[in-house]
Amino acid sequence: SVVQGTIGNGSDFYRLNESEWDLLNDRCGRNVAVDSAFRLYHKISFGSNALQGEFPWALKLFRFDAHPSKFYIMCSASLISQKHFVTAAHCLEIAETGLVDVVPSHLYVVLGGTPCTYAKVTRIFMSDLKDCRSLAYKSPWRLKVKRFIVPKRSVIFNMEESDFLPKPMNRIFSDLAIFELEEALDLDFKDIQPICLPNPSHPIPKLYKVYGFGRTVRREEDSRVNMQLHWYYENNLLSRFACLRFPFTVRGCGGYFVTKRPIGDLRSACKGDSGGGLSAIVSGRHRLYGVVSYAVNYCDNKTEFSSVYVNVSFNHDFICYYTGICPMGYNVYLNSKYATYPEPVAAVGFALRRVSIR
């Protein structure tokens, strides 16, 4: 396997120093007081409108193709430090030849700081966006991205999912990417704050919140782009035994969580929620346990629904090594050899030509 052209190995990716990590560890996962009585019910599917300050780490992400066209995809993301946010790797442009090298600041639009991200977006008509400003939210922030990093295993998994590569019997699930911001955020601003990551040595909770900026109805019902953040409670994570019986052609269950609910339960993810969060409150702090990745029968209230989330703790060492966000302690790894032998990654920041990693 070869890394070619301008795609790098992650050595230039911004890593928090220990004092920055200490500050992050003190500030992360704290949302501002919200009025819980104010609720409008819609779909995420069939979740609640988020309130100002309730999910200050939630981001709306647009990705445009490198070639001049109006084609774009929508995703969600979560701010995890002053300089980084995390999303699903399938939100990147991955072609038959592999990961496409681009200039991220030209092709990614990131909005946050409010549950209503209604704003002018390049190449999209305002009439194609759902206007949520009537709910009196604050104006959105525009965050400029500098580069992103993705494990090679995430590129391979998504190439297999797109049938660019054959699917082996015991393939590894992986669907995670981390973006670096052009400028560090001031953690004194309460409207936009990072969420904490969990310590992988601690037990996982039972009650979660799923959040994202995805569609609230199928495209056939309303083709406009949803700009409003929604969320719902989730307590249906499959046990490890049940997960191993889940019909998902990957090896083991360490890298992901699965939720499943019966016919009639209207809550679900929808298109555009990819990269959104599965979070829980532990010791009074919000922590990101999962990243929305894969769904079966999403946005459909007539059928059984399943959703797959990236297990953030499974990626602890990758995140710690490349970003300095280390929930077990600064530079403390699950695998003590990871810092000596880090896994292959691609870091994309400055494109001179279209190249790929396979």
CSV table of C-alpha atoms in Angstrom, one decimal:
chain,number,residue,atom,x,y,z
A,1,SER,CA,0.0,0.0,0.0
A,2,VAL,CA,1.4,3.3,-1.0
A,3,VAL,CA,0.7,6.9,-0.1
A,4,GLN,CA,1.2,9.0,-3.2
A,5,GLY,CA,1.5,12.6,-4.3
A,6,THR,CA,0.6,15.4,-1.9
A,7,ILE,CA,-1.3,13.3,0.7
A,8,GLY,CA,0.9,13.3,3.8
A,9,ASN,CA,1.5,11.0,6.8
A,10,GLY,CA,0.1,13.3,9.5
A,11,SER,CA,3.3,14.7,10.8
A,12,ASP,CA,2.1,18.3,10.2
A,13,PHE,CA,-1.3,17.7,11.7
A,14,TYR,CA,-1.9,20.0,14.7
A,15,ARG,CA,-1.4,18.3,18.1
A,16,LEU,CA,-2.4,19.9,21.4
A,17,ASN,CA,0.5,20.5,23.8
A,18,GLU,CA,0.0,19.4,27.4
A,19,SER,CA,-1.2,22.8,28.6
A,20,GLU,CA,-3.7,23.0,25.8
A,21,TRP,CA,-4.9,19.5,26.7
A,22,ASP,CA,-5.3,20.5,30.4
A,23,LEU,CA,-7.4,23.5,29.4
A,24,LEU,CA,-9.5,21.4,27.1
A,25,ASN,CA,-10.0,18.7,29.8
A,26,ASP,CA,-11.2,21.4,32.2
A,27,ARG,CA,-13.6,23.1,29.8
A,28,CYS,CA,-15.0,20.3,27.5
A,29,GLY,CA,-18.5,18.9,27.7
A,30,ARG,CA,-20.2,21.8,29.5
A,31,ASN,CA,-23.3,23.2,27.8
A,32,VAL,CA,-25.1,26.3,29.0
A,33,ALA,CA,-28.4,26.3,30.8
A,34,VAL,CA,-31.4,25.7,28.5
A,35,ASP,CA,-35.1,26.0,28.9
A,36,SER,CA,-36.2,22.4,28.8
A,37,ALA,CA,-39.9,23.4,28.5
A,38,PHE,CA,-39.4,24.8,25.0
A,39,ARG,CA,-39.7,21.8,22.7
A,40,LEU,CA,-40.9,21.4,19.2
A,41,TYR,CA,-41.1,17.8,18.0
A,42,HIS,CA,-39.9,16.8,14.6
A,43,LYS,CA,-37.9,14.0,13.1
A,44,ILE,CA,-34.2,13.5,13.3
A,45,SER,CA,-36.4,11.4,12.6
A,46,PHE,CA,-39.0,12.2,15.3
A,47,GLY,CA,-36.7,13.8,17.8
A,48,SER,CA,-36.6,17.3,19.3
A,49,ASN,CA,-35.4,20.6,18.2
A,50,ALA,CA,-32.1,21.4,19.9
A,51,LEU,CA,-32.0,24.6,22.0
A,52,GLN,CA,-29.4,27.3,21.9
A,53,GLY,CA,-26.4,26.2,24.0
A,54,GLU,CA,-27.7,22.6,24.3
A,55,PHE,CA,-25.2,21.0,21.9
A,56,PRO,CA,-22.5,23.7,21.4
A,57,TRP,CA,-20.2,21.1,19.9
A,58,ALA,CA,-22.5,20.1,17.1
A,59,LEU,CA,-21.5,21.2,13.5
A,60,LYS,CA,-23.1,21.2,10.1
A,61,LEU,CA,-20.8,20.0,7.3
A,62,PHE,CA,-21.0,20.4,3.6
A,63,ARG,CA,-18.6,18.8,1.2
A,64,PHE,CA,-18.4,19.8,-2.5
A,65,ASP,CA,-16.8,17.7,-5.2
A,66,ALA,CA,-13.3,18.8,-6.3
A,67,HIS,CA,-14.5,19.3,-9.9
A,68,PRO,CA,-16.6,22.4,-10.7
A,69,SER,CA,-20.1,21.3,-10.1
A,70,LYS,CA,-23.0,21.8,-7.7
A,71,PHE,CA,-22.8,18.3,-6.3
A,72,TYR,CA,-22.5,18.2,-2.6
A,73,ILE,CA,-23.1,16.0,0.4
A,74,MET,CA,-24.3,17.0,3.9
A,75,CYS,CA,-23.0,15.6,7.1
A,76,SER,CA,-22.8,16.4,10.8
A,77,ALA,CA,-19.8,16.6,13.0
A,78,SER,CA,-18.7,17.2,16.6
A,79,LEU,CA,-16.1,19.7,17.9
A,80,ILE,CA,-13.6,17.8,20.2
A,81,SER,CA,-11.0,20.5,20.9
A,82,GLN,CA,-10.0,24.1,20.3
A,83,LYS,CA,-8.6,22.9,16.9
A,84,HIS,CA,-10.3,19.7,15.9
A,85,PHE,CA,-13.7,18.2,15.0
A,86,VAL,CA,-14.6,14.6,14.2
A,87,THR,CA,-17.0,13.2,11.5
A,88,ALA,CA,-17.5,10.1,9.5
A,89,ALA,CA,-14.9,9.2,6.9
A,90,HIS,CA,-17.5,8.5,4.3
A,91,CYS,CA,-18.2,12.3,4.3
A,92,LEU,CA,-14.8,12.7,2.5
A,93,GLU,CA,-14.5,12.3,-1.2
A,94,ILE,CA,-13.4,8.7,-1.8
A,95,ALA,CA,-13.2,7.6,-5.4
A,96,GLU,CA,-12.4,4.3,-7.2
A,97,THR,CA,-8.7,5.1,-6.9
A,98,GLY,CA,-8.9,6.0,-3.2
A,99,LEU,CA,-9.0,9.1,-1.1
A,100,VAL,CA,-9.1,12.2,-3.3
A,101,ASP,CA,-6.6,15.0,-2.5
A,102,VAL,CA,-8.3,18.4,-2.2
A,103,VAL,CA,-7.9,21.8,-0.7
A,104,PRO,CA,-10.3,21.4,2.3
A,105,SER,CA,-10.7,25.1,2.9
A,106,HIS,CA,-12.1,25.4,-0.7
A,107,LEU,CA,-14.5,22.5,-0.7
A,108,TYR,CA,-15.8,22.1,2.9
A,109,VAL,CA,-18.2,24.5,4.6
A,110,VAL,CA,-18.6,24.1,8.4
A,111,LEU,CA,-21.2,25.9,10.4
A,112,GLY,CA,-21.8,25.8,14.1
A,113,GLY,CA,-22.4,27.8,17.3
A,114,THR,CA,-26.2,27.5,17.0
A,115,PRO,CA,-28.8,24.8,16.4
A,116,CYS,CA,-30.0,26.8,13.4
A,117,THR,CA,-27.2,27.0,10.8
A,118,TYR,CA,-29.2,28.8,8.1
A,119,ALA,CA,-26.7,30.9,6.2
A,120,LYS,CA,-25.5,31.4,2.6
A,121,VAL,CA,-23.6,28.4,1.4
A,122,THR,CA,-21.5,28.5,-1.8
A,123,ARG,CA,-23.1,26.8,-4.8
A,124,ILE,CA,-26.5,26.3,-3.0
A,125,PHE,CA,-29.5,28.6,-3.5
A,126,MET,CA,-31.0,30.0,-0.3
A,127,SER,CA,-34.4,28.8,-1.5
A,128,ASP,CA,-33.0,25.2,-1.3
A,129,LEU,CA,-32.3,25.6,2.5
A,130,LYS,CA,-34.9,25.3,5.2
A,131,ASP,CA,-35.2,28.5,7.1
A,132,CYS,CA,-35.2,27.9,10.9
A,133,ARG,CA,-34.6,31.5,12.0
A,134,SER,CA,-38.1,31.9,13.3
A,135,LEU,CA,-37.0,30.1,16.4
A,136,ALA,CA,-34.8,33.1,17.4
A,137,TYR,CA,-31.5,31.3,17.5
A,138,LYS,CA,-28.1,33.1,17.3
A,139,SER,CA,-26.4,33.5,14.0
A,140,PRO,CA,-24.1,30.6,12.9
A,141,TRP,CA,-20.3,30.6,13.1
A,142,ARG,CA,-18.3,29.7,10.0
A,143,LEU,CA,-15.3,27.6,10.8
A,144,LYS,CA,-12.4,27.4,8.3
A,145,VAL,CA,-10.8,24.0,7.9
A,146,LYS,CA,-7.1,23.6,7.3
A,147,ARG,CA,-6.6,19.9,6.8
A,148,PHE,CA,-8.0,16.5,7.8
A,149,ILE,CA,-6.6,13.2,8.8
A,150,VAL,CA,-8.1,9.7,8.2
A,151,PRO,CA,-6.8,6.2,9.1
A,152,LYS,CA,-6.0,4.1,6.1
A,153,ARG,CA,-8.4,1.5,7.4
A,154,SER,CA,-11.3,4.0,7.1
A,155,VAL,CA,-10.4,4.6,3.4
A,156,ILE,CA,-10.3,0.9,2.7
A,157,PHE,CA,-13.6,0.2,4.5
A,158,ASN,CA,-15.4,2.9,2.6
A,159,MET,CA,-13.9,1.7,-0.7
A,160,GLU,CA,-15.3,-1.7,0.1
A,161,GLU,CA,-18.7,-0.2,1.0
A,162,SER,CA,-18.8,1.6,-2.4
A,163,ASP,CA,-17.8,-1.6,-4.2
A,164,PHE,CA,-14.5,0.0,-5.4
A,165,LEU,CA,-12.8,-3.0,-3.6
A,166,PRO,CA,-14.0,-6.5,-3.0
A,167,LYS,CA,-15.4,-7.2,0.5
A,168,PRO,CA,-13.3,-9.7,2.3
A,169,MET,CA,-15.0,-12.1,4.8
A,170,ASN,CA,-13.3,-10.6,7.9
A,171,ARG,CA,-13.0,-7.0,7.1
A,172,ILE,CA,-12.5,-4.3,9.7
A,173,PHE,CA,-15.2,-1.6,10.4
A,174,SER,CA,-13.7,1.9,10.3
A,175,ASP,CA,-15.4,5.2,9.4
A,176,LEU,CA,-13.7,8.1,11.2
A,177,ALA,CA,-12.0,11.3,10.1
A,178,ILE,CA,-10.6,14.3,12.1
A,179,PHE,CA,-10.5,17.9,10.8
A,180,GLU,CA,-8.0,20.6,11.9
A,181,LEU,CA,-9.3,24.1,12.1
A,182,GLU,CA,-7.4,27.0,10.6
A,183,GLU,CA,-7.5,28.9,13.9
A,184,ALA,CA,-8.0,27.7,17.5
A,185,LEU,CA,-11.3,28.5,19.1
A,186,ASP,CA,-11.5,30.6,22.2
A,187,LEU,CA,-13.0,28.3,24.9
A,188,ASP,CA,-14.4,31.4,26.7
A,189,PHE,CA,-17.1,31.6,24.0
A,190,LYS,CA,-20.1,29.6,25.3
A,191,ASP,CA,-21.9,29.3,22.0
A,192,ILE,CA,-19.3,26.9,20.6
A,193,GLN,CA,-17.6,24.4,22.9
A,194,PRO,CA,-15.9,21.0,22.5
A,195,ILE,CA,-17.4,17.8,23.8
A,196,CYS,CA,-15.3,15.5,26.0
A,197,LEU,CA,-14.2,12.1,24.8
A,198,PRO,CA,-14.7,9.1,27.1
A,199,ASN,CA,-12.0,7.2,29.0
A,200,PRO,CA,-12.0,3.8,27.4
A,201,SER,CA,-11.1,2.1,30.7
A,202,HIS,CA,-14.4,3.2,32.2
A,203,PRO,CA,-17.8,1.4,31.7
A,204,ILE,CA,-20.1,2.7,29.1
A,205,PRO,CA,-23.5,4.3,30.1
A,206,LYS,CA,-26.9,3.1,29.2
A,207,LEU,CA,-28.7,6.3,28.1
A,208,TYR,CA,-27.5,8.5,25.2
A,209,LYS,CA,-28.5,11.4,23.0
A,210,VAL,CA,-28.2,11.1,19.3
A,211,TYR,CA,-27.8,14.4,17.5
A,212,GLY,CA,-27.4,15.6,13.9
A,213,PHE,CA,-28.3,18.1,11.2
A,214,GLY,CA,-29.8,15.4,8.8
A,215,ARG,CA,-33.1,15.4,7.0
A,216,THR,CA,-36.3,15.4,9.0
A,217,VAL,CA,-38.3,13.8,6.1
A,218,ARG,CA,-37.4,11.9,3.0
A,219,ARG,CA,-36.3,13.9,0.0
A,220,GLU,CA,-39.4,12.9,-1.9
A,221,GLU,CA,-41.5,14.8,0.8
A,222,ASP,CA,-39.3,17.9,1.0
A,223,SER,CA,-36.1,18.3,-1.0
A,224,ARG,CA,-34.8,21.4,0.9
A,225,VAL,CA,-31.7,21.1,3.0
A,226,ASN,CA,-32.4,20.9,6.8
A,227,MET,CA,-30.3,23.4,8.7
A,228,GLN,CA,-31.8,22.7,12.1
A,229,LEU,CA,-30.2,20.4,14.7
A,230,HIS,CA,-32.4,17.7,16.2
A,231,TRP,CA,-31.8,15.0,18.8
A,232,TYR,CA,-33.4,12.1,20.5
A,233,TYR,CA,-32.8,9.8,23.5
A,234,GLU,CA,-31.2,6.4,22.7
A,235,ASN,CA,-31.1,3.4,25.1
A,236,ASN,CA,-31.2,0.5,22.7
A,237,LEU,CA,-27.5,-0.3,22.2
A,238,LEU,CA,-27.1,-4.0,21.5
A,239,SER,CA,-25.2,-6.1,24.0
A,240,ARG,CA,-21.9,-7.5,22.7
A,241,PHE,CA,-23.5,-10.9,22.3
A,242,ALA,CA,-26.4,-9.4,20.3
A,243,CYS,CA,-24.0,-7.3,18.3
A,244,LEU,CA,-22.0,-10.4,17.2
A,245,ARG,CA,-25.3,-11.8,15.8
A,246,PHE,CA,-26.1,-8.6,13.9
A,247,PRO,CA,-26.0,-9.2,10.1
A,248,PHE,CA,-23.1,-6.8,9.4
A,249,THR,CA,-20.2,-8.2,7.4
A,250,VAL,CA,-17.3,-7.0,9.6
A,251,ARG,CA,-15.1,-8.7,12.1
A,252,GLY,CA,-16.1,-8.5,15.8
A,253,CYS,CA,-17.9,-5.6,17.5
A,254,GLY,CA,-15.1,-3.7,19.1
A,255,GLY,CA,-15.1,-0.9,16.6
A,256,TYR,CA,-18.7,0.0,16.6
A,257,PHE,CA,-22.0,0.2,18.5
A,258,VAL,CA,-25.4,-1.0,17.0
A,259,THR,CA,-28.9,0.2,18.0
A,260,LYS,CA,-32.0,-1.6,16.9
A,261,ARG,CA,-35.7,-0.8,17.5
A,262,PRO,CA,-39.0,-2.4,16.5
A,263,ILE,CA,-41.6,-1.3,14.0
A,264,GLY,CA,-43.5,1.7,15.3
A,265,ASP,CA,-40.7,3.5,17.1
A,266,LEU,CA,-40.5,6.6,15.0
A,267,ARG,CA,-37.0,7.9,16.1
A,268,SER,CA,-34.2,7.4,13.6
A,269,ALA,CA,-31.3,9.0,11.9
A,270,CYS,CA,-31.7,10.3,8.4
A,271,LYS,CA,-29.6,11.4,5.5
A,272,GLY,CA,-27.2,14.2,6.6
A,273,ASP,CA,-26.9,12.8,10.2
A,274,SER,CA,-23.7,10.9,9.3
A,275,GLY,CA,-20.9,12.2,11.4
A,276,GLY,CA,-23.3,13.3,14.1
A,277,GLY,CA,-22.9,12.2,17.7
A,278,LEU,CA,-23.9,9.5,20.2
A,279,SER,CA,-23.3,11.3,23.5
A,280,ALA,CA,-23.9,10.7,27.2
A,281,ILE,CA,-23.5,12.6,30.4
A,282,VAL,CA,-21.0,11.1,32.8
A,283,SER,CA,-19.9,12.8,36.0
A,284,GLY,CA,-21.8,16.0,34.9
A,285,ARG,CA,-19.9,16.2,31.5
A,286,HIS,CA,-21.1,15.4,28.0
A,287,ARG,CA,-18.9,12.8,26.3
A,288,LEU,CA,-18.9,11.6,22.7
A,289,TYR,CA,-19.1,7.8,22.7
A,290,GLY,CA,-20.1,7.3,19.0
A,291,VAL,CA,-20.1,8.9,15.6
A,292,VAL,CA,-23.1,8.2,13.4
A,293,SER,CA,-22.0,6.0,10.5
A,294,TYR,CA,-24.4,3.5,8.9
A,295,ALA,CA,-28.1,3.0,9.0
A,296,VAL,CA,-30.6,0.5,7.7
A,297,ASN,CA,-34.1,1.7,6.7
A,298,TYR,CA,-33.3,5.2,8.0
A,299,CYS,CA,-36.0,7.9,7.9
A,300,ASP,CA,-38.7,5.2,7.5
A,301,ASN,CA,-41.2,4.8,10.3
A,302,LYS,CA,-42.8,1.7,8.7
A,303,THR,CA,-39.9,-0.8,9.1
A,304,GLU,CA,-37.5,-2.0,11.7
A,305,PHE,CA,-34.6,0.4,12.1
A,306,SER,CA,-30.9,-0.2,12.8
A,307,SER,CA,-28.0,2.2,13.2
A,308,VAL,CA,-24.3,1.7,13.5
A,309,TYR,CA,-21.9,4.2,15.3
A,310,VAL,CA,-18.2,4.4,15.3
A,311,ASN,CA,-16.9,3.5,18.7
A,312,VAL,CA,-14.8,6.5,19.7
A,313,SER,CA,-12.9,4.7,22.4
A,314,PHE,CA,-11.8,2.0,19.9
A,315,ASN,CA,-10.0,4.9,18.1
A,316,HIS,CA,-8.5,6.3,21.3
A,317,ASP,CA,-4.8,5.8,20.4
A,318,PHE,CA,-5.3,7.2,16.8
A,319,ILE,CA,-7.0,10.3,18.3
A,320,CYS,CA,-4.5,10.7,21.1
A,321,TYR,CA,-1.4,10.3,18.9
A,322,TYR,CA,-2.5,12.7,16.1
A,323,THR,CA,-4.4,15.4,18.1
A,324,GLY,CA,-3.1,15.2,21.7
A,325,ILE,CA,-6.7,14.6,23.0
A,326,CYS,CA,-5.9,11.7,25.4
A,327,PRO,CA,-8.8,10.9,27.8
A,328,MET,CA,-6.6,8.4,29.7
A,329,GLY,CA,-4.0,11.1,30.4
A,330,TYR,CA,-1.7,13.1,28.2
A,331,ASN,CA,0.3,10.7,26.0
A,332,VAL,CA,-1.2,7.7,27.7
A,333,TYR,CA,-2.2,5.0,25.2
A,334,LEU,CA,-4.2,1.8,25.4
A,335,ASN,CA,-1.5,0.1,23.3
A,336,SER,CA,1.8,1.3,24.7
A,337,LYS,CA,3.5,0.5,21.3
A,338,TYR,CA,1.2,2.8,19.3
A,339,ALA,CA,3.4,5.9,19.7
A,340,THR,CA,6.4,3.9,18.4
A,341,TYR,CA,4.4,2.2,15.6
A,342,PRO,CA,1.5,4.4,14.7
A,343,GLU,CA,-1.0,3.1,12.1
A,344,PRO,CA,-0.9,4.3,8.5
A,345,VAL,CA,-3.0,7.5,7.9
A,346,ALA,CA,-3.5,10.1,5.2
A,347,ALA,CA,-3.4,13.8,6.0
A,348,VAL,CA,-4.9,16.1,3.4
A,349,GLY,CA,-4.3,19.8,3.4
A,350,PHE,CA,-2.8,21.3,0.2
A,351,ALA,CA,-3.7,19.8,-3.2
A,352,LEU,CA,-1.4,20.1,-6.1
A,353,ARG,CA,-3.1,17.4,-8.1
A,354,ARG,CA,-5.7,14.6,-7.5
A,355,VAL,CA,-4.0,11.7,-5.9
A,356,SER,CA,-5.0,8.8,-3.8
A,357,ILE,CA,-4.3,6.4,-0.9
A,358,ARG,CA,-5.2,2.7,-1.2
